[in-house]
XYZ file of C-alpha atoms in Angstrom:
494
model
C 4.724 114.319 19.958
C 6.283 114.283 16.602
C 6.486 111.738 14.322
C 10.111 110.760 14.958
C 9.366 110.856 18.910
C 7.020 108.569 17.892
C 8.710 106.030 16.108
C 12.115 106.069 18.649
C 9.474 104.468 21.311
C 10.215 101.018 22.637
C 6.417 100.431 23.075
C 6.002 98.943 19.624
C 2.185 98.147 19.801
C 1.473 102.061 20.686
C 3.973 103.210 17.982
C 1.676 100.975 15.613
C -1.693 101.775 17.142
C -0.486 104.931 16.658
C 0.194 104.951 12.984
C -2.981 102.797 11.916
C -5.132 105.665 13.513
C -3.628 108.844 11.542
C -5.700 108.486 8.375
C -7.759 110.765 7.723
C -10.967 108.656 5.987
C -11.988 105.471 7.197
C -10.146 102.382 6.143
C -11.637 100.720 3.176
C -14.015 97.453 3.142
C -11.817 95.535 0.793
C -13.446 92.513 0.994
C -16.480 93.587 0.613
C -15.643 95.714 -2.873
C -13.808 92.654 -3.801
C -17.192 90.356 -3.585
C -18.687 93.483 -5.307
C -16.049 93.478 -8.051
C -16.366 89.877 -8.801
C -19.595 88.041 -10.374
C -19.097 85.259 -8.861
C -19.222 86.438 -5.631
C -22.385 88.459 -5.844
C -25.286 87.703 -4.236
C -27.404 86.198 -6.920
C -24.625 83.231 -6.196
C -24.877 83.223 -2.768
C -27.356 80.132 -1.903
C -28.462 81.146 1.755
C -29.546 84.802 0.125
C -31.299 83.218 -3.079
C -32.136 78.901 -1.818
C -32.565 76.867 -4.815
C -36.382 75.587 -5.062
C -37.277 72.237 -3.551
C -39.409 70.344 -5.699
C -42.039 67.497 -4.988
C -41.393 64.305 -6.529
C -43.583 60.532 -6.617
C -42.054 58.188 -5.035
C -42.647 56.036 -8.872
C -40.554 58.345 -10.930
C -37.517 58.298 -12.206
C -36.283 61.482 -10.319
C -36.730 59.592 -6.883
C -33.253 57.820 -6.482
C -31.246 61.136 -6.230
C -34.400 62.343 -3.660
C -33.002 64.613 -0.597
C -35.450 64.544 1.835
C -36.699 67.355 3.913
C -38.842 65.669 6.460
C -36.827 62.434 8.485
C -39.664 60.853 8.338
C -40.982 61.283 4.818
C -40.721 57.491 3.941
C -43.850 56.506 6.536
C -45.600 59.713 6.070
C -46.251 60.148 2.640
C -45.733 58.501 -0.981
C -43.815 61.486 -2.017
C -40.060 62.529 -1.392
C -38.085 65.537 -2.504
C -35.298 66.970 -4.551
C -33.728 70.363 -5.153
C -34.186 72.553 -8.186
C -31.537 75.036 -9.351
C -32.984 78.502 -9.613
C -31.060 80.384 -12.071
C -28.019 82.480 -11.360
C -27.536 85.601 -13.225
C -24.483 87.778 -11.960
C -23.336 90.567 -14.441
C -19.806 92.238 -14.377
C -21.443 95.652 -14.223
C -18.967 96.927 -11.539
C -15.609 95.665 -13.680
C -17.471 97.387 -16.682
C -17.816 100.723 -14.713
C -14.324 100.478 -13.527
C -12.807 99.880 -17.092
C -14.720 102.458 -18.830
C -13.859 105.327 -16.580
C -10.076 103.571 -16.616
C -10.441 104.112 -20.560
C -11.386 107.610 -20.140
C -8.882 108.885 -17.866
C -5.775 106.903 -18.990
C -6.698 106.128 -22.688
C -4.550 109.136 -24.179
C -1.085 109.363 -22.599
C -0.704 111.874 -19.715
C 1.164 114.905 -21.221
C 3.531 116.717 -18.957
C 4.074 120.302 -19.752
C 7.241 122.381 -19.351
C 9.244 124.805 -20.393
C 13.043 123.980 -19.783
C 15.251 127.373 -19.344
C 18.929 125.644 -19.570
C 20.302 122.240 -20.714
C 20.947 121.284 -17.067
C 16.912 121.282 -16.790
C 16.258 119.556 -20.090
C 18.548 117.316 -18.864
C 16.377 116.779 -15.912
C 13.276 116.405 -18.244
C 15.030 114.321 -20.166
C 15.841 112.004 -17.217
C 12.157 112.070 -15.912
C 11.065 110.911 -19.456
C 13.371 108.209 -19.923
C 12.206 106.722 -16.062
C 8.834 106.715 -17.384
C 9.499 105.025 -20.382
C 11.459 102.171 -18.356
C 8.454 101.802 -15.473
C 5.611 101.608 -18.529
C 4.400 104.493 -17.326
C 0.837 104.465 -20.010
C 0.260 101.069 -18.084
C 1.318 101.979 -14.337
C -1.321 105.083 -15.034
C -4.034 102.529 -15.990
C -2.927 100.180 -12.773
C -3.212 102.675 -10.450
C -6.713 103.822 -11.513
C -8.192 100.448 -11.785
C -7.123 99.967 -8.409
C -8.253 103.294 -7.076
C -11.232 103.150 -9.063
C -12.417 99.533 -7.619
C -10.840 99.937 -3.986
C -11.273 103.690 -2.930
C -7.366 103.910 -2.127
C -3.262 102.862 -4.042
C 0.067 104.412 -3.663
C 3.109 104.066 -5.411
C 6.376 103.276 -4.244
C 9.341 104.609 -5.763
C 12.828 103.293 -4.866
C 16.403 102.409 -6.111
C 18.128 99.264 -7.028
C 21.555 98.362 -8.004
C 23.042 97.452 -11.501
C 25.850 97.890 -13.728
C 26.877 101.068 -14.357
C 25.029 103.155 -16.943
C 24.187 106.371 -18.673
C 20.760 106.195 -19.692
C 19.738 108.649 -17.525
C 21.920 111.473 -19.127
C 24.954 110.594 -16.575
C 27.145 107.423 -15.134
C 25.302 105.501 -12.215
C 25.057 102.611 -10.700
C 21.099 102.764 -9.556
C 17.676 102.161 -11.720
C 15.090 103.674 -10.006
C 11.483 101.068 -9.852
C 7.985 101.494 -8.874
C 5.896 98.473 -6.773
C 1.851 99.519 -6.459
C 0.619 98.947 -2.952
C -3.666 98.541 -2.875
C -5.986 96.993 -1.047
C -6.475 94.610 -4.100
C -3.331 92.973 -3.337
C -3.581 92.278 0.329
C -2.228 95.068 1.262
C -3.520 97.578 4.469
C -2.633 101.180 3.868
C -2.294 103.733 6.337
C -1.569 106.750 5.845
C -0.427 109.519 8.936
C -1.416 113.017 8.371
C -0.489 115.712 11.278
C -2.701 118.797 12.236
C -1.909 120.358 8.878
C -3.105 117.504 6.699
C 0.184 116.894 5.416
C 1.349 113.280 4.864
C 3.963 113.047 7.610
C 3.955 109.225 7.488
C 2.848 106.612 4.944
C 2.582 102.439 6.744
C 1.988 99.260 4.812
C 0.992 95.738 6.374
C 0.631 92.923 4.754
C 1.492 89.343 5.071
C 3.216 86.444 3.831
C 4.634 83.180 4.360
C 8.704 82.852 4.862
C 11.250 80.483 4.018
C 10.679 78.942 7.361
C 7.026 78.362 6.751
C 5.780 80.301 9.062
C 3.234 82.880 8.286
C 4.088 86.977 9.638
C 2.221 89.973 9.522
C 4.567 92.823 8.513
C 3.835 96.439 9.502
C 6.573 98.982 7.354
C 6.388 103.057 7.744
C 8.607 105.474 5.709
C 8.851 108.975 6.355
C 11.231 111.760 4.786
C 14.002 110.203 6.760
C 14.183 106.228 7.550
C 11.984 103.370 6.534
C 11.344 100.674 9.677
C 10.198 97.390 8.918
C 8.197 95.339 12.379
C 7.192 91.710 12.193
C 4.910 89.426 14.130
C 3.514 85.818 13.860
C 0.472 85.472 12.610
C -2.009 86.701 10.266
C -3.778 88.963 11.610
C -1.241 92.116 13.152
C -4.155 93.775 15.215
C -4.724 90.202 17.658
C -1.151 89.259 17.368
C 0.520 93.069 17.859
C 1.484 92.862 20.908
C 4.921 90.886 20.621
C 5.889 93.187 17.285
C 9.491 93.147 16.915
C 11.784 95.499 14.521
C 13.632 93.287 11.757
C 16.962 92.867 11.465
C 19.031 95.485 9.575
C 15.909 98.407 10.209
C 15.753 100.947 10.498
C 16.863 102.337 6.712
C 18.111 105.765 6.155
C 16.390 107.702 3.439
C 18.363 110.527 1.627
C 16.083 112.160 -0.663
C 14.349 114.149 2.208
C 10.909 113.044 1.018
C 8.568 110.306 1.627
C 8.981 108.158 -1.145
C 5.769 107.191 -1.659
C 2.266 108.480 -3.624
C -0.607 108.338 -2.175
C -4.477 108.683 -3.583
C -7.966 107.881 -2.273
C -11.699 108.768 -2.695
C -14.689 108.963 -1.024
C -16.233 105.335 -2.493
C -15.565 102.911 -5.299
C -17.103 103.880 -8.739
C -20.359 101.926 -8.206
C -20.868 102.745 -4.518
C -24.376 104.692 -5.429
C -25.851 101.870 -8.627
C -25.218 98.816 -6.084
C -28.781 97.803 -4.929
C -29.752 98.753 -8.814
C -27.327 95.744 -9.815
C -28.455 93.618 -7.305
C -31.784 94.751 -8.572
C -31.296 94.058 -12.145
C -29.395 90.506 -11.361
C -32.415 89.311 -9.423
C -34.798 90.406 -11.526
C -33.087 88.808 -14.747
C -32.710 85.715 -12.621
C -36.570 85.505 -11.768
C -37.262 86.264 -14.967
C -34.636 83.347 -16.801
C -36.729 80.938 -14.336
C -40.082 81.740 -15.825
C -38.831 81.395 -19.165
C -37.859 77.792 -17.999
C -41.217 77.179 -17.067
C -42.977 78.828 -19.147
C -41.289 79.973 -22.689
C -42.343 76.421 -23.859
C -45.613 76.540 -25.261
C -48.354 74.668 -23.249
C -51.764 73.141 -23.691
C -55.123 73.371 -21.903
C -57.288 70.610 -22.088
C -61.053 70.657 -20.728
C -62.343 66.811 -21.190
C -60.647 63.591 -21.544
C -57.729 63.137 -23.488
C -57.971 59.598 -25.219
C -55.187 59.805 -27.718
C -51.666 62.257 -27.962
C -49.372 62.203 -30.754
C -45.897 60.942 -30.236
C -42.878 63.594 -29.869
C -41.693 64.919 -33.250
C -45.060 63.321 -35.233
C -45.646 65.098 -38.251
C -49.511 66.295 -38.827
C -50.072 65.435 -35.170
C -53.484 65.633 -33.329
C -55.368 64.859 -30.003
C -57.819 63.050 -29.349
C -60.714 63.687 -26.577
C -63.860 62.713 -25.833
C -67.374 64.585 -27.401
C -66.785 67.975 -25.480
C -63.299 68.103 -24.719
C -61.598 71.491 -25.697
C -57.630 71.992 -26.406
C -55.982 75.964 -26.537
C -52.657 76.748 -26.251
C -52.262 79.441 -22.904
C -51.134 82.811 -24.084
C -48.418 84.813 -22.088
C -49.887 88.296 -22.310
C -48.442 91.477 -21.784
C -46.079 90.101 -18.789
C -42.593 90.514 -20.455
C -43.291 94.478 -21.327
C -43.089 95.125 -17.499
C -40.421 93.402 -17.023
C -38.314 94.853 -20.110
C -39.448 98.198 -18.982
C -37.704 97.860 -15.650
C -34.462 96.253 -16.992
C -33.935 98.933 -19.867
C -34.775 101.630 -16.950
C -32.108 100.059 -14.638
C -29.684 99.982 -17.133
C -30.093 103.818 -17.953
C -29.534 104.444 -14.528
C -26.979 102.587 -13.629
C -25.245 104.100 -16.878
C -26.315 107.804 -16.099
C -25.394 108.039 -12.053
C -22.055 106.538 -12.986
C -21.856 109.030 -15.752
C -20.391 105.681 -18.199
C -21.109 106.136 -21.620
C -23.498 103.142 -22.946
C -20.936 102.111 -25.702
C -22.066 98.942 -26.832
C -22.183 97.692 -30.608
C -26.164 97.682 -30.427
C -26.187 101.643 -29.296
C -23.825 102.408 -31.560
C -24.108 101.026 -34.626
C -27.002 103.148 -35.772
C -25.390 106.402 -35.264
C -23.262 106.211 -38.666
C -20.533 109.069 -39.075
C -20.553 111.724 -36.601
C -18.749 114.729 -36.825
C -16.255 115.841 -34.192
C -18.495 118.367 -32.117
C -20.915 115.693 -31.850
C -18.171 112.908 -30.375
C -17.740 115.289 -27.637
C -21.263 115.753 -26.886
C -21.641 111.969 -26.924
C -18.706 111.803 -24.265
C -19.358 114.944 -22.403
C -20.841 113.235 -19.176
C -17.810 111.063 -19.401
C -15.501 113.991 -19.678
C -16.867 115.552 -16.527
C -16.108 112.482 -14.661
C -12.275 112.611 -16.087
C -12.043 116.642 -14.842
C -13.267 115.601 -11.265
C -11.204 113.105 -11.537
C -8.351 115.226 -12.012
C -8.271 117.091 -8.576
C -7.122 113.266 -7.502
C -4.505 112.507 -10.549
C -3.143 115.928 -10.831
C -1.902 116.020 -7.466
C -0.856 112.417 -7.486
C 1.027 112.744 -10.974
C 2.497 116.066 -9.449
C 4.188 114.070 -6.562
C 5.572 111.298 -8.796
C 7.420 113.646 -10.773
C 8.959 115.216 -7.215
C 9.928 112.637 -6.031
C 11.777 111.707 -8.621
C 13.537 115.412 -8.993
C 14.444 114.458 -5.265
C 16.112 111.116 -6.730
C 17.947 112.686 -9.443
C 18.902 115.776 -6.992
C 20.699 113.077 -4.533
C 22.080 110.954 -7.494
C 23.867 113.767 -9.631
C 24.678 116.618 -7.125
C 25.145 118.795 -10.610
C 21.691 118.672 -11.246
C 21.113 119.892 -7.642
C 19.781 123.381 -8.818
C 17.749 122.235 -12.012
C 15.975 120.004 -9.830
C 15.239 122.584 -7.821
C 14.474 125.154 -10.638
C 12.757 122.527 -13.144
C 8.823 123.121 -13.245
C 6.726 120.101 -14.283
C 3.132 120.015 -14.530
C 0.731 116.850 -15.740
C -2.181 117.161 -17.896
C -4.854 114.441 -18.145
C -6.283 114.597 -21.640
C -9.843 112.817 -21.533
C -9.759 109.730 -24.469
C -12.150 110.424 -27.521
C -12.206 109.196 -30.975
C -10.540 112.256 -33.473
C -12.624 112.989 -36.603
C -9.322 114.285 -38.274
C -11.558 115.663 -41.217
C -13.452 117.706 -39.069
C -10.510 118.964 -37.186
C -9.388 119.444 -40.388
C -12.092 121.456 -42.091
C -12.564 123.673 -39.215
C -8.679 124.848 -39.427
C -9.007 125.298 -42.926
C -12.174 127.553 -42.789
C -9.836 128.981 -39.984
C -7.262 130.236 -42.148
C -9.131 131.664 -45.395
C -9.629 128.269 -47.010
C -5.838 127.757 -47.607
C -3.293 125.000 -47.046
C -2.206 124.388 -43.899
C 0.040 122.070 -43.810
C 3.056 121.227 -45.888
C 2.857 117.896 -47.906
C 6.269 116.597 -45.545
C 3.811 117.246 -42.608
C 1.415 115.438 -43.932
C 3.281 112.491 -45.115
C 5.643 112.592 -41.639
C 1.504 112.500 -40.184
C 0.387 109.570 -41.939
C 3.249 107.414 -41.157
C 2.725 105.027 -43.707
C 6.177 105.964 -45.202
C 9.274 104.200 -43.824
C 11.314 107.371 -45.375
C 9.402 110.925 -45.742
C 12.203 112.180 -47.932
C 12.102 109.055 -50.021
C 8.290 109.502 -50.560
C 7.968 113.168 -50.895
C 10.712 112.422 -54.029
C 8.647 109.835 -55.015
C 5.252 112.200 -55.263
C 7.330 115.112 -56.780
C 8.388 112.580 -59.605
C 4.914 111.064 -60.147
C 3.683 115.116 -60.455
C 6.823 115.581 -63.045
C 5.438 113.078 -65.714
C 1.653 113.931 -64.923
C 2.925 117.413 -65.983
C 5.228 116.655 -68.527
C 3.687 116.409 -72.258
C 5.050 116.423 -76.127
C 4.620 119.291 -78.207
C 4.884 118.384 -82.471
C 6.776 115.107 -83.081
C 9.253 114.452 -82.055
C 12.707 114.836 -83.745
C 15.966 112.710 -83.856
């Protein structure tokens, strides 16, 4: 059955059965990564998996009114009662940290898009593409996608036209602005994705719900494919229990023109910190246990063997204690027991860093490294290099599409640009971010050629940027040279 057998069936709970089951990796744990994602959710917070500490309390003390008793019958048991003691909570944003380094990394340097034009009818085209970009934010849609890819294993991108006034910015008179909406996991949304024996995208569904103008909550299951777009509804939130009274929304379903699906679509194999998890949870626990002993114990203490007959009051200057003939008073020593425990936190860390190939960046690494040069930047940032190229066989497919489809767009807008649509050949390049030691660059091109100049000084100027002219300041540094040169010889005459 093909896909559009499938979709004219009047059995709308098989038709989307049917769609939810063509992926071809398992459907993401959102909530889950979402817990993962955010500290506050982790389960250093989570009171069932760590209990606070229930402390013993006399009856006498101060502490007893805001007692919660564990035994009923506490009161005619024993002359003791109760209360709970907060443990300490320590949850660390390593996952967001992960995420935003290797977001850095792939999308810190704008993604370069290389080709070579043969007419003006496919510059045009270029030109078109560019100017799309530019209106979508395309550095920051880059960066959206990845942060949601990186931190839910899945996103796509959908591309689609809206009415406006008439305009030209696109290099000829129309009516449409073409727009971009981000569909992930992180926003509610349930992807599915239908792939036939060939592994090619034949299909691409959304559900997701939200709450009408009538107040009533729907579950919403959409599918486009080259040719329409159908939209189904059905009450309630969730559309797997309530699927089976589905019905097609008014007004669906939508032709499609551009003879493509208009959507991009990207996933991998597990979130960035899939394989340092239990070392987080590790590291949070452990730096929780270890915050509690410091409550108890970072405060210096006092043994006393003997009677104690006399204590000086808090803050007393000179202060002493008094005890009986053979009473002793030492302070207790912690010894040795923080090295352990630093040894395993530093050790966790370096993993953590090292399996998910983020470079340790901090201001306490770094700031004793002074001035590099270039070849040892990249050396610093290989590891997180590597990760950008593997990353690559995901974005330079993805970036691939999104310039497709919108050759397809353009192709059904302006039927003159029919053939350099066809003809134009666009490919992306992901250039991994690094800091540029521009005099080592520099040096190296100059040993390059001979030891001579090369560039001009209106290159250099137009490089800087610090000059609102460059002709202006180039006549400005040709005049300063003039009277550096010029010089009196014999006095001068009337």
């Amino acid at each position: 059955m093909t896909i559009e057998e499938l979709l004219e069936s009047e059995d709308l709970s098989k038709v989307v059965s049917e769609l939810r089951s063509g992926r071809l990796s398992t459907e993401p744990n959102a909530k889950e990564y979402a817990m993962q994602y955010n500290p506050k959710e982790h389960d250093i917070n989570d009171r069932v998996k760590r209990p606070d500490k229930i402390v013993v309390v006399d009856k006498d003390s101060d502490e007893y009114g805001e007692v919660k008793n564990v035994n009923p019958n506490v009161e005619q048991t024993t002359e003791q009662g109760f209360r709970i003691e907060p443990v300490a909570r320590i949850a660390l944003a390593i996952q967001k940290l992960i995420v935003k380094r290797a977001v850095a990394f792939t999308f810190g340097n704008p993604v370069t898009y290389n080709s070579n034009p043969n007419d003006d009818e496919e510059k045009a085209v270029l030109q078109a593409i560019n100017r799309v970009f530019h209106d979508v934010k395309e550095k920051t849609l880059n960066r959206r996608v990845a942060r949601n890819l990186y931190s839910t294993t899945e996103v796509a991108e959908l591309w689609y036209p809206v009415d406006t006034e008439e305009h030209d910015t696109y290099g000829f008179k129309t009516k449409k602005k073409f727009k971009v909406a981000v569909f992930s996991p992180m926003f509610g949304d349930r992807l599915y994705p239908y792939f036939d024996e060939a592994r090619d995208m034949v299909a691409f569904s959304r559900e997701f719900t939200r709450k009408d103008r009538d107040m009533i909550t729907r579950t919403y299951f959409e599918t486009y494919t080259s040719k329409k777009h159908y939209l189904w509804c059905c009450d309630g939130l969730d559309g797997e229990v309530a699927g089976k009274n589905w019905v097609l929304v008014e007004g669906y379903p939508k032709d499609l023109t551009i003879g493509k699906i208009p959507v991009v679509y990207a996933c991998q194999p597990q979130v960035e910190w899939e394989d340092v998890q239990s070392l987080i949870d590790r590291l949070e626990k452990l730096l929780s246990n270890f915050a509690d002993t410091n409550d108890y114990h970072a405060s210096p203490k006092i043994f006393v063997q003997g009677k104690v007959v006399g204590f000086a009051r808090k803050g007393e200057a000179g202060a002493i204690i008094e005890g009986e003939e053979g009473a002793t008073a030492q302070y207790l020593a912690w010894q040795n027991a923080p090295e352990s425990v630093k040894l395993e936190i530093e050790t966790l860390l370096r993993m953590i860093y090292t399996i998910t190939q983020t470079p340790d960046i901090s201001f306490d690494t770094v700031k004793g490294i002074g001035a590099i040069s270039g070849v040892a930047l990249q050396l610093l940032f290989m590891d997180a290099h590597l990760k950008v190229q593997d990353k690559s066989e995901i974005f330079s497919e993805y970036l691939q599409r999104r310039t497709n489809i919108l050759k397809a767009f353009f192709k059904q807008a302006h039927l003159e640009w029919s053939k350099g649509c066809d003809r134009l050949i666009v490919e992306p390049e992901i250039v991994p971010y690094i800091i540029e030691d521009e005099l080592s660059k520099i040096n190296i091109l100059t040993a390059a050629n001979g030891g001579k100049q090369i560039a001009s000084r209106r290159a250099t100027i137009q490089r800087l940027g610090w000059a609102d002219n460059v002709d202006d300041e180039e006549a400005a540094i040709l005049a300063e040279e003039d009277r550096e040169n010029s010089f009196y010889q014999g006095e001068p005459t009337v």
